[in-house]
Amino acid sequence: MAPIPHSGHAAVEAYLAEGYSSVVGMSSRFAAAICARLLRLQTEEGVGGPIAEIGAFEGRFFIALAHALEPGEIALGIDIFAWPNPEVKDRFEANCLKHGIAPERRVTIKADAGTMSPAELIGHTGGEKLRFIHIDGEHSRAALSKDLALATACLAEGGLIVLDDMLHPGYPTLMVAVQEYLAANPGIVPLCIIDRETIVGATKFVLCQRDWFERYQAVMLTIFKEQVWPLGADFEPHWCLVLSLDTRLAAIT
Ligand SMILES: C[S@@+](CC[C@H](N)C(=O)[O-])C[C@H]1O[C@@H](n2cnc3c(N)ncnc32)[C@H](O)[C@@H]1O
C-alpha cells in the first residue's frame, strides 16, 4: 500500500494524527491529507484567499482544510445544521474550538446552499472569490447541479472545486450531474480523482480551470508520486491523475 501523503502543514499533520478520527464525519484521512497538500500547492503557485465547505456537518474535514490556510485567510462552513438534530451546529463550533480553529479564522453559515446566490456567499468574504470549495451537501442530482453552479460562480482564478461521494454505490446519479456540468462548462476539467478508503470515506473528484490543469498536474506528479495509480482516469477525451493508497494494477495471469 502507498503511504498517506504529507499534507504540507504541521498543524494539519497534528490534527490528522490526533483529532481527525475523533470528529464524527464522512471524509477519509487520505482525502484530507491530499486536499491540504493541494491548498499548499495553491499557496506555492501564488493562489490565495478564502475557502468554503458546503456540508460542514461536525467539522471533520473543515478543520483539516482550515488548518491548511495561510495567515489572514478564512474558511466558510455552510450547512443547514438540522441533521441528525439542530445541536449539530453546537458540535461543529465545539469541534472547531477544540481542534484549534478560532472564530476569527472561520464563518459558520446556517443556510441551504441550494438557495444561496453567489453574491450572498462571497458576501461573507467581503466579496473575495474562493480558492477552494468542497461540495459535500445534499446528495441529489439536482442539488449537486446547484452547488456546482454556485461554486463555479464563486471560484477564484486558480481555484479548485472538490466533489465528495463520487462513484459512490449509494449515489449513482451524482455522476450524471457531473457529466452534464463538465459538458456545459468546458473551461473546467477534472484535475484528479482521490480514491476512496472505505464506502463512507468515499472517492472525491478535484476540478480546476482548464488553464491551470497542466501547471498543477506537473507538480502533483512529483508531490503524489507514491499515490499515482498508473492508468489514470479517462474522461473521454480528457485524462487526469488517479490518486490511491492501492496503486497496483490487476494481476494478469
Ligand atoms: C455527508 S455530511 C458532510 C460530511 C462532512 N463534509 C465530512 O467530511 O465529515 C452532509 C452534510 O450536508 C448537509 N446538507 C444537506 N443538504 C444541504 C443543503 N441544501 N445546504 C447545506 N448543507 C446541506 C447536511 O446537513 C450534512 O451535515
Coordinates of C-alpha atoms and ligand atoms in Angstrom, one line a residue:
M1 CA 0.0 0.0 0.0
A2 CA 1.1 3.6 -0.7
P3 CA 1.5 5.9 2.3
I4 CA -0.9 8.8 3.1
P5 CA 1.0 11.8 1.6
H6 CA 2.3 14.6 3.9
S7 CA -0.2 17.4 4.0
G8 CA 2.5 20.1 3.8
H9 CA 1.3 21.6 7.1
A10 CA 2.4 20.8 10.6
A11 CA -1.0 21.8 12.1
V12 CA -2.8 19.5 9.6
E13 CA -0.5 16.6 10.4
A14 CA -1.1 17.0 14.1
Y15 CA -4.9 17.2 13.6
L16 CA -4.9 14.2 11.3
A17 CA -2.9 12.1 13.8
E18 CA -4.7 13.1 16.9
G19 CA -8.1 14.6 16.2
Y20 CA -9.5 13.7 12.8
S21 CA -10.9 10.3 13.7
S22 CA -12.5 11.7 16.9
V23 CA -14.6 14.2 15.0
V24 CA -17.7 12.5 13.6
G25 CA -17.7 12.8 9.8
M26 CA -17.6 11.0 6.5
S27 CA -14.4 12.1 4.6
S28 CA -11.3 10.0 4.5
R29 CA -8.0 10.9 6.1
F30 CA -6.3 10.2 2.7
A31 CA -8.6 12.8 1.1
A32 CA -8.0 15.3 3.8
A33 CA -4.2 15.0 3.5
I34 CA -4.3 15.4 -0.3
C35 CA -6.7 18.4 -0.1
A36 CA -4.5 20.1 2.5
R37 CA -1.5 19.5 0.3
L38 CA -3.4 20.9 -2.7
L39 CA -4.0 24.0 -0.6
R40 CA -0.3 24.3 0.0
L41 CA 0.3 23.8 -3.8
Q42 CA -2.1 26.7 -4.4
T43 CA -0.1 28.9 -2.0
E44 CA 3.2 27.9 -3.7
E45 CA 1.6 28.9 -7.1
G46 CA 0.6 32.3 -5.7
V47 CA -3.1 31.4 -5.3
G48 CA -4.6 32.7 -2.0
G49 CA -7.9 33.6 -0.4
P50 CA -10.8 32.2 1.4
I51 CA -12.2 28.6 1.1
A52 CA -15.6 27.1 1.8
E53 CA -17.2 23.7 2.5
I54 CA -20.9 23.0 1.7
G55 CA -21.9 20.4 4.1
A56 CA -19.6 21.1 7.1
F57 CA -21.5 18.8 9.4
E58 CA -19.5 18.3 12.7
G59 CA -16.3 19.8 11.1
R60 CA -14.1 16.8 10.5
F61 CA -12.9 17.8 7.0
F62 CA -13.5 21.5 7.5
I63 CA -11.0 21.6 10.4
A64 CA -8.3 19.9 8.3
L65 CA -8.8 22.4 5.5
A66 CA -8.8 25.4 7.9
H67 CA -5.5 24.3 9.4
A68 CA -4.1 24.5 5.8
L69 CA -4.9 28.1 5.4
E70 CA -2.3 30.9 5.4
P71 CA -2.5 33.8 7.9
G72 CA -5.4 36.1 7.2
E73 CA -7.4 33.5 5.1
I74 CA -10.7 32.3 6.4
A75 CA -12.9 29.2 5.9
L76 CA -16.7 29.3 5.4
G77 CA -18.6 26.4 6.9
I78 CA -22.0 26.1 5.3
D79 CA -24.7 23.7 6.4
I80 CA -28.4 23.5 7.1
F81 CA -27.3 22.2 10.5
A82 CA -30.5 20.3 11.0
W83 CA -29.4 16.7 10.6
P84 CA -29.5 14.5 12.6
N85 CA -30.6 17.2 15.1
P86 CA -30.1 21.0 15.5
E87 CA -27.4 20.5 18.1
V88 CA -25.1 19.5 15.2
K89 CA -24.2 23.2 14.9
D90 CA -23.1 23.4 18.5
R91 CA -20.9 20.3 17.9
F92 CA -19.4 21.9 14.8
E93 CA -18.5 25.0 16.9
A94 CA -17.2 23.0 19.8
N95 CA -15.1 20.8 17.5
C96 CA -13.6 23.8 15.7
L97 CA -12.6 25.3 19.1
K98 CA -11.3 22.1 20.5
H99 CA -9.1 21.4 17.4
G100 CA -7.7 24.9 17.1
I101 CA -9.8 26.8 14.6
A102 CA -10.6 30.0 16.4
P103 CA -13.7 32.0 15.4
E104 CA -11.8 34.8 13.6
R105 CA -10.5 32.2 11.2
R106 CA -13.9 31.0 10.1
V107 CA -17.5 31.9 9.4
T108 CA -20.4 29.5 10.3
I109 CA -23.3 29.8 7.8
K110 CA -26.5 28.1 8.7
A111 CA -28.2 28.0 5.3
D112 CA -29.5 25.9 2.4
A113 CA -26.7 26.1 -0.2
G114 CA -29.3 25.5 -2.9
T115 CA -31.0 28.8 -2.2
M116 CA -27.8 30.9 -1.9
S117 CA -26.7 33.3 -4.6
P118 CA -23.0 33.8 -5.4
A119 CA -23.3 37.4 -4.1
E120 CA -24.7 36.1 -0.8
L121 CA -21.9 33.5 -0.5
I122 CA -19.0 35.8 -1.2
G123 CA -20.7 38.5 0.9
H124 CA -19.2 36.5 3.8
T125 CA -15.7 37.2 2.5
G126 CA -16.1 40.9 1.7
G127 CA -16.6 40.0 -2.0
E128 CA -13.4 38.0 -2.4
K129 CA -13.8 34.8 -4.5
L130 CA -13.0 31.4 -3.1
R131 CA -9.8 29.4 -3.9
F132 CA -11.1 26.1 -2.7
I133 CA -14.7 24.8 -2.4
H134 CA -15.6 21.3 -1.0
I135 CA -19.1 20.3 -2.1
D136 CA -20.5 17.7 0.3
G137 CA -24.1 18.8 0.9
E138 CA -27.3 17.3 -0.3
H139 CA -26.6 14.2 -2.4
S140 CA -29.2 14.5 -5.1
R141 CA -28.5 15.2 -8.8
A142 CA -30.5 18.5 -8.7
A143 CA -28.7 19.7 -5.5
L144 CA -25.3 18.9 -6.8
S145 CA -26.0 20.8 -10.0
K146 CA -27.0 23.9 -8.0
D147 CA -24.0 23.6 -5.7
L148 CA -21.7 23.3 -8.7
A149 CA -23.2 26.4 -10.3
L150 CA -22.7 28.3 -7.1
A151 CA -19.2 27.1 -6.7
T152 CA -18.3 28.0 -10.3
A153 CA -19.6 31.5 -9.9
C154 CA -17.6 32.0 -6.7
L155 CA -14.4 30.4 -7.9
A156 CA -11.2 32.5 -7.9
E157 CA -8.6 32.3 -10.6
G158 CA -6.6 29.0 -10.0
G159 CA -9.4 27.8 -7.7
L160 CA -10.3 24.1 -7.0
I161 CA -13.7 22.5 -6.6
V162 CA -13.8 19.2 -4.7
L163 CA -16.8 16.9 -5.0
D164 CA -17.4 14.2 -2.4
D165 CA -19.1 10.8 -2.7
M166 CA -18.3 10.4 -6.4
L167 CA -18.8 6.9 -7.9
H168 CA -20.5 6.0 -4.6
P169 CA -22.7 3.0 -4.8
G170 CA -25.4 4.9 -2.8
Y171 CA -25.5 7.9 -5.1
P172 CA -25.2 6.7 -8.7
T173 CA -27.0 9.7 -10.2
L174 CA -24.4 12.2 -9.0
M175 CA -22.2 11.2 -11.9
V176 CA -24.9 12.3 -14.3
A177 CA -24.8 15.8 -12.8
V178 CA -21.0 15.9 -13.0
Q179 CA -21.0 14.8 -16.7
E180 CA -23.7 17.4 -17.5
Y181 CA -21.7 20.0 -15.7
L182 CA -18.5 19.2 -17.4
A183 CA -20.2 19.2 -20.8
A184 CA -21.7 22.6 -20.1
N185 CA -18.5 24.1 -18.6
P186 CA -15.6 23.3 -21.0
G187 CA -13.4 25.7 -19.0
I188 CA -13.4 23.4 -16.0
V189 CA -11.8 19.9 -16.1
P190 CA -11.1 17.1 -13.6
L191 CA -7.6 17.7 -12.1
C192 CA -7.5 14.4 -10.2
I193 CA -9.6 11.6 -8.6
I194 CA -8.9 10.8 -5.0
D195 CA -9.7 7.1 -4.5
R196 CA -11.9 6.0 -1.6
E197 CA -10.6 4.5 1.6
T198 CA -13.9 2.9 2.6
I199 CA -17.5 3.2 1.5
V200 CA -18.0 6.1 3.8
G201 CA -14.6 7.7 3.2
A202 CA -15.5 7.9 -0.4
T203 CA -14.0 9.0 -3.7
K204 CA -13.6 12.7 -4.4
F205 CA -13.1 14.5 -7.7
V206 CA -11.0 17.6 -7.8
L207 CA -11.9 20.1 -10.6
C208 CA -9.8 23.0 -11.8
Q209 CA -9.9 25.6 -14.6
R210 CA -8.6 24.1 -17.8
D211 CA -5.8 26.8 -18.0
W212 CA -4.4 25.6 -14.7
F213 CA -4.6 21.8 -15.3
E214 CA -1.0 21.3 -16.7
R215 CA 0.5 23.6 -14.2
Y216 CA -1.0 21.8 -11.2
Q217 CA -0.6 18.3 -12.6
A218 CA 3.1 18.8 -13.4
V219 CA 3.8 19.4 -9.7
M220 CA 1.4 16.8 -8.5
L221 CA 3.2 14.1 -10.4
T222 CA 6.1 14.7 -8.0
I223 CA 4.2 15.5 -4.8
F224 CA 2.0 12.5 -5.1
K225 CA 4.3 10.2 -7.0
E226 CA 3.8 7.3 -4.5
Q227 CA 0.0 7.6 -4.8
V228 CA -0.4 7.8 -8.6
W229 CA -2.4 4.8 -10.0
P230 CA -0.6 4.2 -13.3
L231 CA -3.5 4.1 -15.7
G232 CA -5.2 7.4 -14.8
A233 CA -8.8 8.4 -15.3
D234 CA -10.4 8.6 -18.8
F235 CA -13.0 11.4 -19.0
E236 CA -13.2 11.0 -22.8
P237 CA -11.1 12.7 -24.1
H238 CA -9.7 14.4 -21.0
W239 CA -7.3 12.3 -18.8
C240 CA -6.4 13.1 -15.2
L241 CA -4.5 11.5 -12.3
V242 CA -6.0 8.9 -10.0
L243 CA -4.5 9.1 -6.5
S244 CA -4.9 5.9 -4.4
L245 CA -3.5 4.1 -1.5
D246 CA -3.6 1.0 -3.7
T247 CA -1.6 1.7 -6.8
R248 CA -1.4 -1.9 -8.1
L249 CA -2.7 -3.0 -11.5
A250 CA -4.8 -6.1 -11.7
A251 CA -2.7 -9.3 -11.8
I252 CA -3.0 -10.8 -15.3
T253 CA -2.1 -14.5 -15.4
Ligands
LIG1 C1 -22.1 13.8 4.4 S1 -22.4 15.2 5.5 C2 -20.9 16.1 5.4 C3 -19.7 15.5 6.0 C4 -18.5 16.3 6.1 N1 -18.3 17.1 5.0 C5 -17.3 15.5 6.5 O1 -16.5 15.3 5.6 O2 -17.3 14.9 7.6 C6 -23.5 16.1 4.6 C7 -24.0 17.4 5.2 O3 -24.6 18.2 4.2 C8 -25.6 19.0 4.8 N2 -26.6 19.4 3.9 C9 -27.6 18.7 3.3 N3 -28.3 19.5 2.4 C10 -27.7 20.7 2.5 C11 -28.0 21.9 1.8 N4 -29.0 22.1 1.0 N5 -27.2 23.0 2.1 C12 -26.2 22.9 3.0 N6 -25.9 21.8 3.6 C13 -26.6 20.7 3.4 C14 -26.2 18.0 5.9 O4 -26.8 18.8 6.9 C15 -24.9 17.3 6.4 O5 -24.4 17.9 7.5

